[in-house]
Structures are given as C-alpha cells and as structure tokens.
C-alpha cells in the first residue's frame, strides 16, 4: 500500500526534505511529499482497504492506494 | 522513490503492524515491511539516485527504488 499525505495537508517531512536538498547541491526540486510504503502478504486481498482505514493510514489526513502483486498466488 | 528496509534487517514498524492486524480481525498476514514513499518534481532525474544515497535513504539498512513518472515533461 502507498500512503500519502492528502493534497493540501501540510507535510513537514516533505518540507524538511525540500529545504535540505538544495543545501546538498540538488537544484530545482519541488513539491516533495513523504509518505509510507507498506508491503505485506495476505490471503484475502479484499481486507487491504479495511486494513488501511483501520490501522495503516489516517483517513483524515492521508490517502492510500492499494497495489496487488499476486506474488505467491 | 520507494525506500524499504533491506532484507534481513529488523523492521520494528513492520513487526508492530504485523502484531496489530490480527487483533483488529485481519487474519493470515505475513511479512509486513514498512518503508517510505518520497515523491517530488525535479528537473534533472539523474540526480535522484544521489539524493537517495545522500539524504532520503540510509544505504546501510535500506534499499531504494527510483520510479519516473515524467509528469509535466
């Protein structure tokens, strides 16, 4: 699952990265947003959305995106 | 960029999620790993690897993966 700060919500980690990069010599960087990546194996993929809403993401301030890999299917 | 704990490195956040999910009624969850998602706009994509190595990831304990979207090309 990819979990991102919602558009319009302040992202302090993103702001910190955006300020730090020019000091390290990286120019022309904009719109830095820092989110989370949660990877797991589960039998029943239909549970993933509920997992995000009840534990992995904060639906007030974060959006989540579920991606399936069907690894060991 | 997707930043993941290296294989074999303890991932305390992943362990915490893996323990919490069954208590919330989600069964058969395994191998939970929690990493970071960093999204940004940059003029010169060749800088991205160096950004990961110098700021965004800890190369001792994390792997990173650069994905390009060519958004506003």
mmCIF file of C-alpha atoms in Angstrom:
data_model
loop_
_atom_site.group_PDB
_atom_site.id
_atom_site.type_symbol
_atom_site.label_atom_id
_atom_site.label_comp_id
_atom_site.label_asym_id
_atom_site.label_seq_id
_atom_site.Cartn_x
_atom_site.Cartn_y
_atom_site.Cartn_z
ATOM 1 C CA UNK A 1 0.000 0.000 0.000
ATOM 2 C CA UNK A 2 1.142 3.536 -0.731
ATOM 3 C CA UNK A 3 0.077 6.085 1.851
ATOM 4 C CA UNK A 4 0.423 9.771 1.055
ATOM 5 C CA UNK A 5 -0.424 12.986 2.837
ATOM 6 C CA UNK A 6 -3.622 14.352 1.305
ATOM 7 C CA UNK A 7 -3.284 17.240 -1.104
ATOM 8 C CA UNK A 8 -3.393 20.469 0.846
ATOM 9 C CA UNK A 9 -2.321 18.866 4.102
ATOM 10 C CA UNK A 10 0.968 20.153 5.473
ATOM 11 C CA UNK A 11 3.711 17.544 5.105
ATOM 12 C CA UNK A 12 6.528 18.528 7.480
ATOM 13 C CA UNK A 13 8.795 15.704 6.323
ATOM 14 C CA UNK A 14 8.346 16.815 2.734
ATOM 15 C CA UNK A 15 9.113 20.410 3.670
ATOM 16 C CA UNK A 16 12.241 19.296 5.525
ATOM 17 C CA UNK A 17 13.469 17.293 2.538
ATOM 18 C CA UNK A 18 12.688 20.119 0.143
ATOM 19 C CA UNK A 19 14.753 22.506 2.252
ATOM 20 C CA UNK A 20 17.632 20.087 2.731
ATOM 21 C CA UNK A 21 18.169 19.077 -0.880
ATOM 22 C CA UNK A 22 19.410 22.446 -2.222
ATOM 23 C CA UNK A 23 21.910 22.622 0.641
ATOM 24 C CA UNK A 24 23.317 19.306 -0.592
ATOM 25 C CA UNK A 25 23.681 20.610 -4.124
ATOM 26 C CA UNK A 26 20.453 19.331 -5.653
ATOM 27 C CA UNK A 27 18.698 22.095 -7.516
ATOM 28 C CA UNK A 28 15.237 22.568 -8.970
ATOM 29 C CA UNK A 29 13.392 20.260 -6.622
ATOM 30 C CA UNK A 30 9.739 20.993 -5.916
ATOM 31 C CA UNK A 31 6.610 19.501 -4.406
ATOM 32 C CA UNK A 32 8.326 16.980 -2.174
ATOM 33 C CA UNK A 33 5.861 14.745 -0.347
ATOM 34 C CA UNK A 34 6.857 11.974 2.003
ATOM 35 C CA UNK A 35 4.521 9.066 2.577
ATOM 36 C CA UNK A 36 4.715 5.454 3.626
ATOM 37 C CA UNK A 37 5.073 2.193 1.796
ATOM 38 C CA UNK A 38 3.551 -0.861 3.481
ATOM 39 C CA UNK A 39 4.171 -4.243 1.897
ATOM 40 C CA UNK A 40 2.714 -7.466 3.215
ATOM 41 C CA UNK A 41 1.462 -10.898 2.271
ATOM 42 C CA UNK A 42 -2.181 -11.642 2.913
ATOM 43 C CA UNK A 43 -4.504 -14.484 1.972
ATOM 44 C CA UNK A 44 -7.543 -12.324 1.322
ATOM 45 C CA UNK A 45 -6.728 -9.161 -0.610
ATOM 46 C CA UNK A 46 -10.218 -7.791 -0.038
ATOM 47 C CA UNK A 47 -9.078 -6.999 3.508
ATOM 48 C CA UNK A 48 -6.480 -4.498 2.373
ATOM 49 C CA UNK A 49 -8.722 -1.468 2.141
ATOM 50 C CA UNK A 50 -10.088 -2.070 5.631
ATOM 51 C CA UNK A 51 -6.535 -2.511 6.953
ATOM 52 C CA UNK A 52 -5.607 0.882 5.575
ATOM 53 C CA UNK A 53 -8.654 2.547 7.067
ATOM 54 C CA UNK A 54 -8.339 0.965 10.491
ATOM 55 C CA UNK A 55 -4.604 0.907 11.076
ATOM 56 C CA UNK A 56 -2.201 1.777 8.287
ATOM 57 C CA UNK A 57 -3.407 5.177 7.177
ATOM 58 C CA UNK A 58 -5.064 8.083 8.924
ATOM 59 C CA UNK A 59 -8.013 8.783 6.623
ATOM 60 C CA UNK A 60 -8.355 12.312 7.970
ATOM 61 C CA UNK A 61 -5.054 13.437 6.559
ATOM 62 C CA UNK A 62 -3.815 10.634 4.316
ATOM 63 C CA UNK A 63 -4.830 8.953 1.092
ATOM 64 C CA UNK A 64 -3.925 5.362 0.394
ATOM 65 C CA UNK A 65 -3.501 3.322 -2.750
ATOM 66 C CA UNK A 66 -3.605 -0.472 -2.792
ATOM 67 C CA UNK A 67 -1.408 -2.251 -5.322
ATOM 68 C CA UNK A 68 -1.573 -6.004 -5.795
ATOM 69 C CA UNK A 69 1.383 -8.103 -6.876
ATOM 70 C CA UNK A 70 -0.125 -11.607 -6.683
ATOM 71 C CA UNK A 71 3.296 -12.859 -5.713
ATOM 72 C CA UNK A 72 2.948 -16.390 -4.459
ATOM 73 C CA UNK A 73 -0.500 -16.980 -5.906
ATOM 74 C CA UNK B 1 11.278 6.854 -4.695
ATOM 75 C CA UNK B 2 10.375 3.763 -2.724
ATOM 76 C CA UNK B 3 12.596 3.123 0.280
ATOM 77 C CA UNK B 4 12.429 -0.248 2.008
ATOM 78 C CA UNK B 5 14.268 -1.842 4.904
ATOM 79 C CA UNK B 6 16.851 -4.221 3.464
ATOM 80 C CA UNK B 7 16.030 -7.925 3.566
ATOM 81 C CA UNK B 8 17.238 -9.350 6.841
ATOM 82 C CA UNK B 9 17.199 -6.014 8.625
ATOM 83 C CA UNK B 10 14.786 -5.821 11.540
ATOM 84 C CA UNK B 11 11.809 -3.631 10.722
ATOM 85 C CA UNK B 12 10.177 -2.633 14.005
ATOM 86 C CA UNK B 13 7.307 -0.810 12.313
ATOM 87 C CA UNK B 14 6.574 -3.881 10.220
ATOM 88 C CA UNK B 15 6.629 -6.079 13.302
ATOM 89 C CA UNK B 16 4.265 -3.709 15.089
ATOM 90 C CA UNK B 17 1.815 -3.728 12.183
ATOM 91 C CA UNK B 18 2.031 -7.500 11.853
ATOM 92 C CA UNK B 19 1.160 -7.904 15.531
ATOM 93 C CA UNK B 20 -1.620 -5.329 15.473
ATOM 94 C CA UNK B 21 -3.532 -6.615 12.456
ATOM 95 C CA UNK B 22 -4.737 -9.940 13.934
ATOM 96 C CA UNK B 23 -6.007 -8.085 16.994
ATOM 97 C CA UNK B 24 -8.154 -5.996 14.641
ATOM 98 C CA UNK B 25 -9.600 -9.086 12.992
ATOM 99 C CA UNK B 26 -7.298 -9.365 9.987
ATOM 100 C CA UNK B 27 -6.008 -12.909 9.645
ATOM 101 C CA UNK B 28 -3.242 -14.562 7.654
ATOM 102 C CA UNK B 29 -0.993 -11.549 7.319
ATOM 103 C CA UNK B 30 2.737 -12.167 6.959
ATOM 104 C CA UNK B 31 5.978 -10.473 6.059
ATOM 105 C CA UNK B 32 4.870 -6.919 6.763
ATOM 106 C CA UNK B 33 7.514 -4.356 5.876
ATOM 107 C CA UNK B 34 7.099 -0.626 6.287
ATOM 108 C CA UNK B 35 9.119 1.736 4.162
ATOM 109 C CA UNK B 36 8.850 5.258 2.837
ATOM 110 C CA UNK B 37 7.476 6.828 -0.287
ATOM 111 C CA UNK B 38 9.112 10.052 -1.429
ATOM 112 C CA UNK B 39 7.555 11.885 -4.366
ATOM 113 C CA UNK B 40 8.996 15.036 -5.857
ATOM 114 C CA UNK B 41 9.406 17.045 -9.002
ATOM 115 C CA UNK B 42 12.910 17.581 -10.295
ATOM 116 C CA UNK B 43 14.391 18.985 -13.474
ATOM 117 C CA UNK B 44 17.250 16.505 -13.757
ATOM 118 C CA UNK B 45 16.179 12.946 -12.966
ATOM 119 C CA UNK B 46 19.787 11.771 -12.981
ATOM 120 C CA UNK B 47 20.079 13.384 -9.543
ATOM 121 C CA UNK B 48 17.574 11.033 -7.960
ATOM 122 C CA UNK B 49 19.950 8.210 -7.117
ATOM 123 C CA UNK B 50 22.374 10.581 -5.442
ATOM 124 C CA UNK B 51 19.511 12.154 -3.485
ATOM 125 C CA UNK B 52 18.562 8.753 -2.141
ATOM 126 C CA UNK B 53 22.107 7.939 -1.165
ATOM 127 C CA UNK B 54 22.862 11.261 0.469
ATOM 128 C CA UNK B 55 19.595 12.137 2.183
ATOM 129 C CA UNK B 56 16.490 10.097 1.565
ATOM 130 C CA UNK B 57 17.624 6.569 2.342
ATOM 131 C CA UNK B 58 20.145 5.088 4.731
ATOM 132 C CA UNK B 59 22.143 2.827 2.426
ATOM 133 C CA UNK B 60 23.369 0.774 5.377
ATOM 134 C CA UNK B 61 19.944 -0.560 6.215
ATOM 135 C CA UNK B 62 17.648 0.496 3.360
ATOM 136 C CA UNK B 63 17.236 -0.211 -0.314
ATOM 137 C CA UNK B 64 15.695 2.330 -2.632
ATOM 138 C CA UNK B 65 13.929 2.159 -5.947
ATOM 139 C CA UNK B 66 13.560 5.135 -8.281
ATOM 140 C CA UNK B 67 10.403 5.318 -10.381
ATOM 141 C CA UNK B 68 9.953 8.010 -13.001
ATOM 142 C CA UNK B 69 6.570 9.409 -13.984
ATOM 143 C CA UNK B 70 7.600 12.121 -16.450
ATOM 144 C CA UNK B 71 4.629 14.120 -15.267
ATOM 145 C CA UNK B 72 4.985 17.631 -16.571
ATOM 146 C CA UNK B 73 7.560 16.756 -19.261
#
